[in-house]
JSON list of C-alpha atoms in Angstrom, two decimals:
[
{"chain": "A", "resi": 1271, "resn": "MET", "atom": "CA", "xyz": [11.72, 15.33, 5.42]},
{"chain": "A", "resi": 1272, "resn": "SER", "atom": "CA", "xyz": [11.53, 18.81, 3.99]},
{"chain": "A", "resi": 1273, "resn": "ARG", "atom": "CA", "xyz": [12.73, 17.90, 0.51]},
{"chain": "A", "resi": 1274, "resn": "LYS", "atom": "CA", "xyz": [10.17, 18.35, -2.28]},
{"chain": "A", "resi": 1275, "resn": "LYS", "atom": "CA", "xyz": [8.62, 15.03, -3.34]},
{"chain": "A", "resi": 1276, "resn": "ILE", "atom": "CA", "xyz": [7.35, 14.09, -6.78]},
{"chain": "A", "resi": 1277, "resn": "PRO", "atom": "CA", "xyz": [4.54, 11.55, -6.27]},
{"chain": "A", "resi": 1278, "resn": "GLY", "atom": "CA", "xyz": [5.06, 8.19, -7.91]},
{"chain": "A", "resi": 1279, "resn": "THR", "atom": "CA", "xyz": [8.86, 8.27, -7.74]},
{"chain": "A", "resi": 1280, "resn": "ILE", "atom": "CA", "xyz": [11.15, 5.96, -5.81]},
{"chain": "A", "resi": 1281, "resn": "GLN", "atom": "CA", "xyz": [12.47, 9.04, -4.02]},
{"chain": "A", "resi": 1282, "resn": "ALA", "atom": "CA", "xyz": [8.96, 9.85, -2.77]},
{"chain": "A", "resi": 1283, "resn": "ALA", "atom": "CA", "xyz": [8.49, 6.23, -1.65]},
{"chain": "A", "resi": 1284, "resn": "VAL", "atom": "CA", "xyz": [11.81, 6.33, 0.24]},
{"chain": "A", "resi": 1285, "resn": "ALA", "atom": "CA", "xyz": [10.82, 9.66, 1.85]},
{"chain": "A", "resi": 1286, "resn": "GLU", "atom": "CA", "xyz": [7.48, 8.16, 2.93]},
{"chain": "A", "resi": 1287, "resn": "ALA", "atom": "CA", "xyz": [9.29, 5.15, 4.42]},
{"chain": "A", "resi": 1288, "resn": "TYR", "atom": "CA", "xyz": [11.51, 7.56, 6.35]},
{"chain": "A", "resi": 1289, "resn": "GLU", "atom": "CA", "xyz": [8.49, 9.52, 7.58]},
{"chain": "A", "resi": 1290, "resn": "VAL", "atom": "CA", "xyz": [6.83, 6.36, 8.86]},
{"chain": "A", "resi": 1291, "resn": "VAL", "atom": "CA", "xyz": [9.80, 5.25, 10.97]},
{"chain": "A", "resi": 1292, "resn": "GLY", "atom": "CA", "xyz": [11.87, 8.47, 11.32]},
{"chain": "A", "resi": 1293, "resn": "PRO", "atom": "CA", "xyz": [13.66, 10.46, 12.51]},
{"chain": "A", "resi": 1294, "resn": "LEU", "atom": "CA", "xyz": [16.63, 10.13, 10.19]},
{"chain": "A", "resi": 1295, "resn": "LYS", "atom": "CA", "xyz": [19.03, 9.68, 13.12]},
{"chain": "A", "resi": 1296, "resn": "ARG", "atom": "CA", "xyz": [17.09, 6.55, 14.10]},
{"chain": "A", "resi": 1297, "resn": "ILE", "atom": "CA", "xyz": [17.26, 5.21, 10.54]},
{"chain": "A", "resi": 1298, "resn": "GLN", "atom": "CA", "xyz": [20.97, 6.07, 10.41]},
{"chain": "A", "resi": 1299, "resn": "GLY", "atom": "CA", "xyz": [21.51, 3.91, 13.48]},
{"chain": "A", "resi": 1300, "resn": "VAL", "atom": "CA", "xyz": [19.57, 1.01, 12.02]},
{"chain": "A", "resi": 1301, "resn": "LEU", "atom": "CA", "xyz": [21.21, 1.04, 8.59]},
{"chain": "A", "resi": 1302, "resn": "GLY", "atom": "CA", "xyz": [24.65, 2.30, 9.59]},
{"chain": "A", "resi": 1303, "resn": "LEU", "atom": "CA", "xyz": [24.66, 4.87, 6.79]},
{"chain": "A", "resi": 1304, "resn": "PRO", "atom": "CA", "xyz": [25.71, 8.51, 6.97]},
{"chain": "A", "resi": 1305, "resn": "LEU", "atom": "CA", "xyz": [22.88, 11.07, 7.01]},
{"chain": "A", "resi": 1306, "resn": "SER", "atom": "CA", "xyz": [24.09, 12.35, 3.64]},
{"chain": "A", "resi": 1307, "resn": "SER", "atom": "CA", "xyz": [23.45, 8.93, 2.06]},
{"chain": "A", "resi": 1308, "resn": "LEU", "atom": "CA", "xyz": [19.97, 8.81, 3.59]},
{"chain": "A", "resi": 1309, "resn": "SER", "atom": "CA", "xyz": [19.28, 12.30, 2.29]},
{"chain": "A", "resi": 1310, "resn": "TYR", "atom": "CA", "xyz": [20.56, 11.27, -1.14]},
{"chain": "A", "resi": 1311, "resn": "GLY", "atom": "CA", "xyz": [17.90, 8.55, -1.15]},
{"chain": "A", "resi": 1312, "resn": "THR", "atom": "CA", "xyz": [15.21, 11.22, -1.53]},
{"chain": "A", "resi": 1313, "resn": "GLU", "atom": "CA", "xyz": [17.07, 13.55, -3.89]},
{"chain": "A", "resi": 1314, "resn": "ILE", "atom": "CA", "xyz": [15.77, 14.01, -7.42]},
{"chain": "A", "resi": 1315, "resn": "ARG", "atom": "CA", "xyz": [18.46, 15.04, -9.88]},
{"chain": "A", "resi": 1316, "resn": "GLU", "atom": "CA", "xyz": [18.85, 14.60, -13.60]},
{"chain": "A", "resi": 1317, "resn": "ASP", "atom": "CA", "xyz": [22.54, 13.72, -13.42]},
{"chain": "A", "resi": 1318, "resn": "ARG", "atom": "CA", "xyz": [22.16, 10.81, -11.01]},
{"chain": "A", "resi": 1319, "resn": "PRO", "atom": "CA", "xyz": [19.26, 8.53, -10.11]},
{"chain": "A", "resi": 1320, "resn": "GLY", "atom": "CA", "xyz": [18.89, 9.03, -6.34]},
{"chain": "A", "resi": 1321, "resn": "GLY", "atom": "CA", "xyz": [16.87, 6.49, -4.39]},
{"chain": "A", "resi": 1322, "resn": "LEU", "atom": "CA", "xyz": [18.26, 4.11, -1.80]},
{"chain": "A", "resi": 1323, "resn": "GLY", "atom": "CA", "xyz": [19.83, 0.76, -2.64]},
{"chain": "A", "resi": 1324, "resn": "VAL", "atom": "CA", "xyz": [17.45, -2.20, -2.61]},
{"chain": "A", "resi": 1325, "resn": "ASN", "atom": "CA", "xyz": [19.57, -4.00, -0.03]},
{"chain": "A", "resi": 1326, "resn": "TYR", "atom": "CA", "xyz": [19.18, -1.05, 2.34]},
{"chain": "A", "resi": 1327, "resn": "LEU", "atom": "CA", "xyz": [15.44, -0.88, 1.67]},
{"chain": "A", "resi": 1328, "resn": "ASP", "atom": "CA", "xyz": [15.21, -4.60, 2.41]},
{"chain": "A", "resi": 1329, "resn": "ARG", "atom": "CA", "xyz": [17.16, -4.22, 5.63]},
{"chain": "A", "resi": 1330, "resn": "LEU", "atom": "CA", "xyz": [15.05, -1.23, 6.71]},
{"chain": "A", "resi": 1331, "resn": "GLY", "atom": "CA", "xyz": [11.85, -3.19, 5.99]},
{"chain": "A", "resi": 1332, "resn": "GLN", "atom": "CA", "xyz": [13.13, -6.25, 7.86]},
{"chain": "A", "resi": 1333, "resn": "ILE", "atom": "CA", "xyz": [13.97, -4.21, 10.95]},
{"chain": "A", "resi": 1334, "resn": "MET", "atom": "CA", "xyz": [11.10, -1.71, 10.72]},
{"chain": "A", "resi": 1335, "resn": "PRO", "atom": "CA", "xyz": [8.29, -3.47, 8.80]},
{"chain": "A", "resi": 1336, "resn": "GLU", "atom": "CA", "xyz": [6.14, -0.33, 8.70]},
{"chain": "A", "resi": 1337, "resn": "ALA", "atom": "CA", "xyz": [8.76, 1.23, 6.38]},
{"chain": "A", "resi": 1338, "resn": "ALA", "atom": "CA", "xyz": [8.15, -1.51, 3.80]},
{"chain": "A", "resi": 1339, "resn": "GLU", "atom": "CA", "xyz": [4.58, -0.46, 2.97]},
{"chain": "A", "resi": 1340, "resn": "PRO", "atom": "CA", "xyz": [5.40, 2.74, 0.97]},
{"chain": "A", "resi": 1341, "resn": "ILE", "atom": "CA", "xyz": [8.07, 0.82, -0.92]},
{"chain": "A", "resi": 1342, "resn": "ALA", "atom": "CA", "xyz": [5.67, -2.07, -1.63]},
{"chain": "A", "resi": 1343, "resn": "GLN", "atom": "CA", "xyz": [3.06, 0.42, -2.87]},
{"chain": "A", "resi": 1344, "resn": "TYR", "atom": "CA", "xyz": [5.62, 2.01, -5.19]},
{"chain": "A", "resi": 1345, "resn": "PHE", "atom": "CA", "xyz": [6.82, -1.26, -6.73]},
{"chain": "A", "resi": 1346, "resn": "ALA", "atom": "CA", "xyz": [3.29, -2.66, -7.01]},
{"chain": "A", "resi": 1347, "resn": "ALA", "atom": "CA", "xyz": [2.20, 0.45, -8.93]},
{"chain": "A", "resi": 1348, "resn": "LEU", "atom": "CA", "xyz": [5.32, 0.23, -11.10]},
{"chain": "A", "resi": 1349, "resn": "ALA", "atom": "CA", "xyz": [4.29, -3.33, -12.00]},
{"chain": "A", "resi": 1350, "resn": "GLY", "atom": "CA", "xyz": [0.75, -2.21, -12.83]},
{"chain": "A", "resi": 1351, "resn": "GLY", "atom": "CA", "xyz": [-0.80, -3.56, -9.64]},
{"chain": "A", "resi": 1352, "resn": "ILE", "atom": "CA", "xyz": [-1.72, -2.52, -6.14]},
{"chain": "A", "resi": 1353, "resn": "TYR", "atom": "CA", "xyz": [-0.36, -3.39, -2.74]},
{"chain": "A", "resi": 1354, "resn": "GLN", "atom": "CA", "xyz": [-2.94, -4.66, -0.26]},
{"chain": "A", "resi": 1355, "resn": "PRO", "atom": "CA", "xyz": [-1.83, -5.39, 3.31]},
{"chain": "A", "resi": 1356, "resn": "VAL", "atom": "CA", "xyz": [-3.18, -8.70, 4.59]},
{"chain": "A", "resi": 1357, "resn": "ASP", "atom": "CA", "xyz": [-4.84, -8.98, 7.99]},
{"chain": "A", "resi": 1358, "resn": "LEU", "atom": "CA", "xyz": [-4.42, -12.57, 9.17]},
{"chain": "A", "resi": 1359, "resn": "SER", "atom": "CA", "xyz": [-6.27, -12.11, 12.44]},
{"chain": "A", "resi": 1360, "resn": "GLY", "atom": "CA", "xyz": [-9.52, -13.91, 13.08]},
{"chain": "A", "resi": 1361, "resn": "VAL", "atom": "CA", "xyz": [-10.80, -17.42, 12.62]},
{"chain": "A", "resi": 1362, "resn": "MET", "atom": "CA", "xyz": [-10.57, -18.83, 9.11]},
{"chain": "A", "resi": 1363, "resn": "SER", "atom": "CA", "xyz": [-14.08, -20.29, 9.27]},
{"chain": "A", "resi": 1364, "resn": "ALA", "atom": "CA", "xyz": [-15.34, -16.71, 9.38]},
{"chain": "A", "resi": 1365, "resn": "ASP", "atom": "CA", "xyz": [-13.40, -15.76, 6.22]},
{"chain": "A", "resi": 1366, "resn": "ILE", "atom": "CA", "xyz": [-16.02, -17.07, 3.79]},
{"chain": "A", "resi": 1367, "resn": "HIS", "atom": "CA", "xyz": [-18.66, -15.09, 5.66]},
{"chain": "A", "resi": 1368, "resn": "ARG", "atom": "CA", "xyz": [-16.45, -11.98, 5.53]},
{"chain": "A", "resi": 1369, "resn": "LEU", "atom": "CA", "xyz": [-15.80, -12.56, 1.82]},
{"chain": "A", "resi": 1370, "resn": "THR", "atom": "CA", "xyz": [-19.49, -12.90, 0.96]},
{"chain": "A", "resi": 1371, "resn": "MET", "atom": "CA", "xyz": [-20.36, -9.85, 3.07]},
{"chain": "A", "resi": 1372, "resn": "ALA", "atom": "CA", "xyz": [-17.70, -7.75, 1.34]},
{"chain": "A", "resi": 1373, "resn": "PHE", "atom": "CA", "xyz": [-18.89, -8.94, -2.08]},
{"chain": "A", "resi": 1374, "resn": "SER", "atom": "CA", "xyz": [-22.46, -8.15, -1.08]},
{"chain": "A", "resi": 1375, "resn": "ASP", "atom": "CA", "xyz": [-21.37, -4.61, -0.18]},
{"chain": "A", "resi": 1376, "resn": "VAL", "atom": "CA", "xyz": [-19.80, -4.19, -3.64]},
{"chain": "A", "resi": 1377, "resn": "LEU", "atom": "CA", "xyz": [-23.01, -5.40, -5.29]},
{"chain": "A", "resi": 1378, "resn": "GLN", "atom": "CA", "xyz": [-25.12, -3.09, -3.13]},
{"chain": "A", "resi": 1379, "resn": "ARG", "atom": "CA", "xyz": [-23.02, -0.02, -4.04]},
{"chain": "A", "resi": 1380, "resn": "HIS", "atom": "CA", "xyz": [-23.21, -1.01, -7.71]},
{"chain": "A", "resi": 1381, "resn": "ALA", "atom": "CA", "xyz": [-26.99, -1.33, -7.57]},
{"chain": "A", "resi": 1382, "resn": "GLU", "atom": "CA", "xyz": [-27.33, 2.01, -5.79]},
{"chain": "A", "resi": 1383, "resn": "ALA", "atom": "CA", "xyz": [-25.09, 3.74, -8.34]},
{"chain": "A", "resi": 1384, "resn": "HIS", "atom": "CA", "xyz": [-27.22, 2.45, -11.20]},
{"chain": "A", "resi": 1385, "resn": "SER", "atom": "CA", "xyz": [-30.61, 3.00, -9.59]},
{"chain": "A", "resi": 1386, "resn": "ALA", "atom": "CA", "xyz": [-33.11, 5.76, -10.20]},
{"chain": "A", "resi": 1387, "resn": "THR", "atom": "CA", "xyz": [-31.95, 7.47, -6.99]},
{"chain": "A", "resi": 1388, "resn": "SER", "atom": "CA", "xyz": [-28.49, 8.08, -8.49]},
{"chain": "A", "resi": 1389, "resn": "LYS", "atom": "CA", "xyz": [-27.62, 11.41, -10.13]},
{"chain": "A", "resi": 1390, "resn": "ASP", "atom": "CA", "xyz": [-26.38, 9.39, -13.12]},
{"chain": "A", "resi": 1391, "resn": "PRO", "atom": "CA", "xyz": [-27.96, 5.92, -13.23]},
{"chain": "A", "resi": 1392, "resn": "SER", "atom": "CA", "xyz": [-26.00, 5.01, -16.37]},
{"chain": "A", "resi": 1393, "resn": "ASP", "atom": "CA", "xyz": [-22.61, 5.39, -14.71]},
{"chain": "A", "resi": 1394, "resn": "TYR", "atom": "CA", "xyz": [-20.86, 6.02, -11.40]},
{"chain": "A", "resi": 1395, "resn": "THR", "atom": "CA", "xyz": [-20.74, 9.61, -10.14]},
{"chain": "A", "resi": 1396, "resn": "PRO", "atom": "CA", "xyz": [-17.39, 10.64, -8.64]},
{"chain": "A", "resi": 1397, "resn": "GLU", "atom": "CA", "xyz": [-18.81, 10.23, -5.12]},
{"chain": "A", "resi": 1398, "resn": "GLU", "atom": "CA", "xyz": [-20.25, 6.81, -5.95]},
{"chain": "A", "resi": 1399, "resn": "ALA", "atom": "CA", "xyz": [-16.95, 5.76, -7.53]},
{"chain": "A", "resi": 1400, "resn": "ARG", "atom": "CA", "xyz": [-15.01, 6.77, -4.39]},
{"chain": "A", "resi": 1401, "resn": "ALA", "atom": "CA", "xyz": [-17.45, 4.83, -2.19]},
{"chain": "A", "resi": 1402, "resn": "GLN", "atom": "CA", "xyz": [-17.20, 1.79, -4.48]},
{"chain": "A", "resi": 1403, "resn": "VAL", "atom": "CA", "xyz": [-13.40, 1.90, -4.47]},
{"chain": "A", "resi": 1404, "resn": "LYS", "atom": "CA", "xyz": [-13.53, 1.59, -0.67]},
{"chain": "A", "resi": 1405, "resn": "GLU", "atom": "CA", "xyz": [-15.85, -1.42, -0.94]},
{"chain": "A", "resi": 1406, "resn": "VAL", "atom": "CA", "xyz": [-13.65, -3.06, -3.58]},
{"chain": "A", "resi": 1407, "resn": "ASP", "atom": "CA", "xyz": [-10.58, -2.43, -1.42]},
{"chain": "A", "resi": 1408, "resn": "ASP", "atom": "CA", "xyz": [-12.36, -4.12, 1.49]},
{"chain": "A", "resi": 1409, "resn": "LEU", "atom": "CA", "xyz": [-13.23, -7.07, -0.76]},
{"chain": "A", "resi": 1410, "resn": "LEU", "atom": "CA", "xyz": [-9.63, -7.36, -1.94]},
{"chain": "A", "resi": 1411, "resn": "ALA", "atom": "CA", "xyz": [-8.34, -7.25, 1.64]},
{"chain": "A", "resi": 1412, "resn": "VAL", "atom": "CA", "xyz": [-10.70, -10.02, 2.76]},
{"chain": "A", "resi": 1413, "resn": "GLY", "atom": "CA", "xyz": [-9.91, -12.09, -0.34]},
{"chain": "A", "resi": 1414, "resn": "ALA", "atom": "CA", "xyz": [-6.16, -11.66, 0.19]},
{"chain": "A", "resi": 1415, "resn": "ALA", "atom": "CA", "xyz": [-6.45, -12.68, 3.84]},
{"chain": "A", "resi": 1416, "resn": "LEU", "atom": "CA", "xyz": [-8.42, -15.80, 2.88]},
{"chain": "A", "resi": 1417, "resn": "ARG", "atom": "CA", "xyz": [-5.87, -16.64, 0.18]},
{"chain": "A", "resi": 1418, "resn": "ALA", "atom": "CA", "xyz": [-2.96, -16.21, 2.62]},
{"chain": "A", "resi": 1419, "resn": "ALA", "atom": "CA", "xyz": [-4.67, -18.47, 5.18]},
{"chain": "A", "resi": 1420, "resn": "LEU", "atom": "CA", "xyz": [-5.31, -21.12, 2.52]},
{"chain": "A", "resi": 1421, "resn": "ILE", "atom": "CA", "xyz": [-1.71, -20.97, 1.25]},
{"chain": "A", "resi": 1422, "resn": "SER", "atom": "CA", "xyz": [-0.49, -21.37, 4.81]},
{"chain": "A", "resi": 1423, "resn": "LYS", "atom": "CA", "xyz": [-2.69, -24.45, 5.26]},
{"chain": "A", "resi": 1424, "resn": "ALA", "atom": "CA", "xyz": [-1.69, -25.87, 1.87]},
{"chain": "A", "resi": 1425, "resn": "GLU", "atom": "CA", "xyz": [1.99, -25.50, 2.77]},
{"chain": "A", "resi": 1426, "resn": "GLY", "atom": "CA", "xyz": [1.43, -26.96, 6.24]},
{"chain": "A", "resi": 1427, "resn": "THR", "atom": "CA", "xyz": [2.66, -23.85, 8.01]},
{"chain": "A", "resi": 1428, "resn": "SER", "atom": "CA", "xyz": [-0.50, -23.22, 10.06]}
]
């Protein structure tokens, strides 16, 4: 899409969903909407809200799951949270090992950031913070995967 995007808006999330699965002609075929309606979904105007109807977003995500991720990220941020995709591959018995390893990596980064070798041992430097965010994201992903596997077992669906 060539339309200007304002980060953090539903229009930007819809545009990102389009970019993931595009081109618009393909999306038009899937949703059965005119191109003008699809274009309207990314338009930012003061006199009307823009965006794409939730039912269409749901349908697009059902048919093209990769389009759902930008929308999930948008709504998670709107609710004050984050969206973390869950990787359910692998053997569940390894999940505790993966969880403890990921937690160990977080602790290691924390110790390094507060050691004498750090540029600022009393706090995270921007570089250390970026590296720690990656480790925390990895920990969250492993924890979410373990949780999903346990829910599936608890509900008898695995």
